[in-house]
Amino acid sequence: MVRDLVLIALATGCRLGELRKLRWNMISTFQSGEERMVEIKVPKDTKTGSRVVYAREAELFERLARYAKWTGKSDYVFASASGEPLSRRVIYDLWKEIMVDCGFKASGKKLTFYSLRHSHISEAILNGADAFLLSENVGTSLKHIQNTYYHAEKERVLRGLFGRDGSV
């Protein structure tokens, strides 16, 4: 379940607090062309309030629903054995263990769970996402996207103007 929590955080850009509060009735999947999409209704009692998030990786939620113990409409998507949301402590402890097992701790890189959100936003910008629509989808201001992540867009534009080796 933690693997899918990590993959969903990376695929959606949702904050951990938003993911922990998700219930199955807030998730719907649909077909868009050849892609399976997911619509997530982020709860109102989260950092930025309710909003709708769209992402491509619907199969992550579909897979999770096949093995999760708690799948009733009002059950938490990321539930503990008791049906309550997975605790932050458990998630952060497992995250630290994953970082050690993957060699990140030894490399000196300090990656946090929030790094998944940062990666999602940076990758979206590098792939040409509209900054306004992205800001709406991830629940942050356009100004924050520009101030924090603009370097990724600048890099994408410059890669288009110049070859990777700097040649024109």
mmCIF file of C-alpha atoms in Angstrom:
data_model
loop_
_atom_site.group_PDB
_atom_site.id
_atom_site.type_symbol
_atom_site.label_atom_id
_atom_site.label_comp_id
_atom_site.label_asym_id
_atom_site.label_seq_id
_atom_site.Cartn_x
_atom_site.Cartn_y
_atom_site.Cartn_z
ATOM 1 C CA MET A 1 0.000 0.000 0.000
ATOM 2 C CA VAL A 2 2.842 2.401 0.756
ATOM 3 C CA ARG A 3 4.293 1.709 -2.697
ATOM 4 C CA ASP A 4 0.992 2.764 -4.250
ATOM 5 C CA LEU A 5 0.762 5.778 -1.916
ATOM 6 C CA VAL A 6 4.184 6.896 -3.186
ATOM 7 C CA LEU A 7 3.254 6.309 -6.836
ATOM 8 C CA ILE A 8 -0.084 8.110 -6.445
ATOM 9 C CA ALA A 9 1.574 11.066 -4.715
ATOM 10 C CA LEU A 10 4.031 11.297 -7.604
ATOM 11 C CA ALA A 11 1.308 10.900 -10.245
ATOM 12 C CA THR A 12 -1.123 13.422 -8.764
ATOM 13 C CA GLY A 13 0.983 15.989 -6.912
ATOM 14 C CA CYS A 14 -1.383 15.674 -3.955
ATOM 15 C CA ARG A 15 -0.092 16.527 -0.497
ATOM 16 C CA LEU A 16 0.192 13.731 2.056
ATOM 17 C CA GLY A 17 -2.570 15.265 4.173
ATOM 18 C CA GLU A 18 -4.886 15.242 1.158
ATOM 19 C CA LEU A 19 -4.091 11.609 0.355
ATOM 20 C CA ARG A 20 -4.545 10.469 3.956
ATOM 21 C CA LYS A 21 -8.078 11.949 4.028
ATOM 22 C CA LEU A 22 -9.231 10.417 0.738
ATOM 23 C CA ARG A 23 -12.191 8.090 0.863
ATOM 24 C CA TRP A 24 -13.235 5.760 -1.935
ATOM 25 C CA ASN A 25 -16.329 7.873 -2.752
ATOM 26 C CA MET A 26 -13.949 10.755 -3.643
ATOM 27 C CA ILE A 27 -12.287 8.704 -6.401
ATOM 28 C CA SER A 28 -13.664 7.968 -9.848
ATOM 29 C CA THR A 29 -11.927 6.577 -12.889
ATOM 30 C CA PHE A 30 -12.867 7.110 -16.506
ATOM 31 C CA GLN A 31 -11.622 6.487 -20.013
ATOM 32 C CA SER A 32 -10.237 9.420 -22.005
ATOM 33 C CA GLY A 33 -9.188 8.290 -25.457
ATOM 34 C CA GLU A 34 -6.721 5.481 -24.833
ATOM 35 C CA GLU A 35 -5.887 6.548 -21.279
ATOM 36 C CA ARG A 36 -7.457 5.588 -17.966
ATOM 37 C CA MET A 37 -7.884 8.776 -15.957
ATOM 38 C CA VAL A 38 -8.749 9.423 -12.342
ATOM 39 C CA GLU A 39 -10.770 12.249 -10.851
ATOM 40 C CA ILE A 40 -10.040 12.934 -7.186
ATOM 41 C CA LYS A 41 -12.294 15.136 -5.091
ATOM 42 C CA VAL A 42 -9.895 16.496 -2.492
ATOM 43 C CA PRO A 43 -11.681 16.952 0.860
ATOM 44 C CA LYS A 44 -12.508 20.454 2.053
ATOM 45 C CA ASP A 45 -10.731 19.962 5.388
ATOM 46 C CA THR A 46 -7.278 20.027 3.782
ATOM 47 C CA LYS A 47 -4.647 22.756 3.429
ATOM 48 C CA THR A 48 -6.229 24.535 0.477
ATOM 49 C CA GLY A 49 -9.782 23.204 0.731
ATOM 50 C CA SER A 50 -11.757 21.155 -1.739
ATOM 51 C CA ARG A 51 -10.791 20.922 -5.372
ATOM 52 C CA VAL A 52 -10.853 18.350 -8.153
ATOM 53 C CA VAL A 53 -7.586 16.767 -9.259
ATOM 54 C CA TYR A 54 -7.172 14.921 -12.549
ATOM 55 C CA ALA A 55 -4.389 12.439 -13.245
ATOM 56 C CA ARG A 56 -3.536 9.771 -15.777
ATOM 57 C CA GLU A 57 -2.665 6.867 -13.512
ATOM 58 C CA ALA A 58 -6.156 5.509 -12.773
ATOM 59 C CA GLU A 59 -4.750 1.982 -12.750
ATOM 60 C CA LEU A 60 -2.949 2.735 -9.479
ATOM 61 C CA PHE A 61 -6.280 3.259 -7.704
ATOM 62 C CA GLU A 62 -7.832 0.298 -9.506
ATOM 63 C CA ARG A 63 -4.980 -1.952 -8.357
ATOM 64 C CA LEU A 64 -5.218 -0.606 -4.805
ATOM 65 C CA ALA A 65 -8.960 -1.335 -4.735
ATOM 66 C CA ARG A 66 -8.281 -4.978 -5.688
ATOM 67 C CA TYR A 67 -6.127 -5.700 -2.628
ATOM 68 C CA ALA A 68 -7.244 -3.142 -0.017
ATOM 69 C CA LYS A 69 -9.120 -4.475 3.003
ATOM 70 C CA TRP A 70 -11.277 -1.359 3.323
ATOM 71 C CA THR A 71 -13.076 -0.481 0.056
ATOM 72 C CA GLY A 72 -16.504 0.751 1.099
ATOM 73 C CA LYS A 73 -17.554 4.126 -0.267
ATOM 74 C CA SER A 74 -16.859 5.907 3.037
ATOM 75 C CA ASP A 75 -13.666 3.933 3.827
ATOM 76 C CA TYR A 76 -10.282 5.623 3.660
ATOM 77 C CA VAL A 77 -8.285 4.800 0.536
ATOM 78 C CA PHE A 78 -5.046 4.527 2.526
ATOM 79 C CA ALA A 79 -6.353 2.732 5.592
ATOM 80 C CA SER A 80 -4.557 0.955 8.409
ATOM 81 C CA ALA A 81 -5.604 -2.527 9.545
ATOM 82 C CA SER A 82 -8.210 -0.864 11.803
ATOM 83 C CA GLY A 83 -9.712 1.153 8.932
ATOM 84 C CA GLU A 84 -8.347 4.479 10.144
ATOM 85 C CA PRO A 85 -6.073 6.587 7.886
ATOM 86 C CA LEU A 86 -2.453 5.450 7.852
ATOM 87 C CA SER A 87 -0.642 7.593 10.392
ATOM 88 C CA ARG A 88 1.936 10.154 9.327
ATOM 89 C CA ARG A 89 4.446 8.499 11.639
ATOM 90 C CA VAL A 90 4.047 5.118 9.924
ATOM 91 C CA ILE A 91 4.281 6.693 6.479
ATOM 92 C CA TYR A 92 7.346 8.782 7.379
ATOM 93 C CA ASP A 93 9.074 5.809 9.050
ATOM 94 C CA LEU A 94 8.494 3.682 5.953
ATOM 95 C CA TRP A 95 9.642 6.557 3.723
ATOM 96 C CA LYS A 96 12.920 6.773 5.655
ATOM 97 C CA GLU A 97 13.358 3.020 5.296
ATOM 98 C CA ILE A 98 12.744 3.246 1.537
ATOM 99 C CA MET A 99 15.310 6.059 1.222
ATOM 100 C CA VAL A 100 17.911 3.975 3.096
ATOM 101 C CA ASP A 101 17.159 0.845 1.036
ATOM 102 C CA CYS A 102 17.458 2.840 -2.201
ATOM 103 C CA GLY A 103 20.791 4.324 -1.134
ATOM 104 C CA PHE A 104 19.675 7.938 -0.904
ATOM 105 C CA LYS A 105 20.742 8.334 2.723
ATOM 106 C CA ALA A 106 24.275 7.169 1.882
ATOM 107 C CA SER A 107 24.387 9.556 -1.084
ATOM 108 C CA GLY A 108 23.702 12.539 1.181
ATOM 109 C CA LYS A 109 20.514 13.480 -0.727
ATOM 110 C CA LYS A 110 17.690 14.408 1.624
ATOM 111 C CA LEU A 111 14.460 13.483 -0.072
ATOM 112 C CA THR A 112 11.227 13.887 1.850
ATOM 113 C CA PHE A 113 7.759 12.627 1.035
ATOM 114 C CA TYR A 114 7.025 16.176 -0.153
ATOM 115 C CA SER A 115 9.735 15.676 -2.802
ATOM 116 C CA LEU A 116 7.171 13.599 -4.714
ATOM 117 C CA ARG A 117 4.931 16.660 -5.093
ATOM 118 C CA HIS A 118 7.896 18.768 -6.164
ATOM 119 C CA SER A 119 8.843 16.132 -8.755
ATOM 120 C CA HIS A 120 5.276 15.979 -10.083
ATOM 121 C CA ILE A 121 5.088 19.732 -10.592
ATOM 122 C CA SER A 122 8.590 20.002 -12.098
ATOM 123 C CA GLU A 123 7.945 17.139 -14.519
ATOM 124 C CA ALA A 124 4.593 18.605 -15.573
ATOM 125 C CA ILE A 125 6.253 21.928 -16.380
ATOM 126 C CA LEU A 126 9.068 20.221 -18.274
ATOM 127 C CA ASN A 127 6.417 18.401 -20.322
ATOM 128 C CA GLY A 128 4.772 21.696 -21.271
ATOM 129 C CA ALA A 129 1.823 21.781 -18.869
ATOM 130 C CA ASP A 130 -0.040 25.056 -18.693
ATOM 131 C CA ALA A 131 1.117 26.689 -15.434
ATOM 132 C CA PHE A 132 -2.345 28.047 -14.595
ATOM 133 C CA LEU A 133 -4.078 24.681 -15.052
ATOM 134 C CA LEU A 134 -1.281 22.959 -13.149
ATOM 135 C CA SER A 135 -1.649 25.401 -10.242
ATOM 136 C CA GLU A 136 -5.382 24.650 -10.114
ATOM 137 C CA ASN A 137 -4.794 20.893 -10.240
ATOM 138 C CA VAL A 138 -2.203 20.818 -7.441
ATOM 139 C CA GLY A 139 -3.884 23.455 -5.283
ATOM 140 C CA THR A 140 -1.285 26.182 -5.222
ATOM 141 C CA SER A 141 -1.073 29.674 -6.644
ATOM 142 C CA LEU A 142 0.202 30.498 -10.090
ATOM 143 C CA LYS A 143 2.692 32.856 -8.445
ATOM 144 C CA HIS A 144 4.073 29.990 -6.346
ATOM 145 C CA ILE A 145 4.455 27.828 -9.465
ATOM 146 C CA GLN A 146 6.310 30.650 -11.219
ATOM 147 C CA ASN A 147 8.528 31.529 -8.260
ATOM 148 C CA THR A 148 9.378 27.980 -7.209
ATOM 149 C CA TYR A 149 9.323 25.937 -10.401
ATOM 150 C CA TYR A 150 9.989 28.356 -13.253
ATOM 151 C CA HIS A 151 13.575 27.115 -13.567
ATOM 152 C CA ALA A 152 12.149 23.851 -14.954
ATOM 153 C CA GLU A 153 10.200 25.709 -17.667
ATOM 154 C CA LYS A 154 13.240 27.832 -18.497
ATOM 155 C CA GLU A 155 15.303 24.656 -18.872
ATOM 156 C CA ARG A 156 12.678 23.117 -21.183
ATOM 157 C CA VAL A 157 12.562 26.199 -23.411
ATOM 158 C CA LEU A 158 16.348 26.449 -23.595
ATOM 159 C CA ARG A 159 16.629 22.749 -24.462
ATOM 160 C CA GLY A 160 14.349 23.462 -27.397
ATOM 161 C CA LEU A 161 16.530 26.354 -28.582
ATOM 162 C CA PHE A 162 19.875 24.668 -28.052
ATOM 163 C CA GLY A 163 21.055 21.094 -28.285
ATOM 164 C CA ARG A 164 21.861 19.252 -25.048
ATOM 165 C CA ASP A 165 25.555 19.995 -25.606
ATOM 166 C CA GLY A 166 24.859 23.739 -25.968
ATOM 167 C CA SER A 167 25.106 23.795 -29.769
ATOM 168 C CA VAL A 168 22.627 25.807 -31.804
#
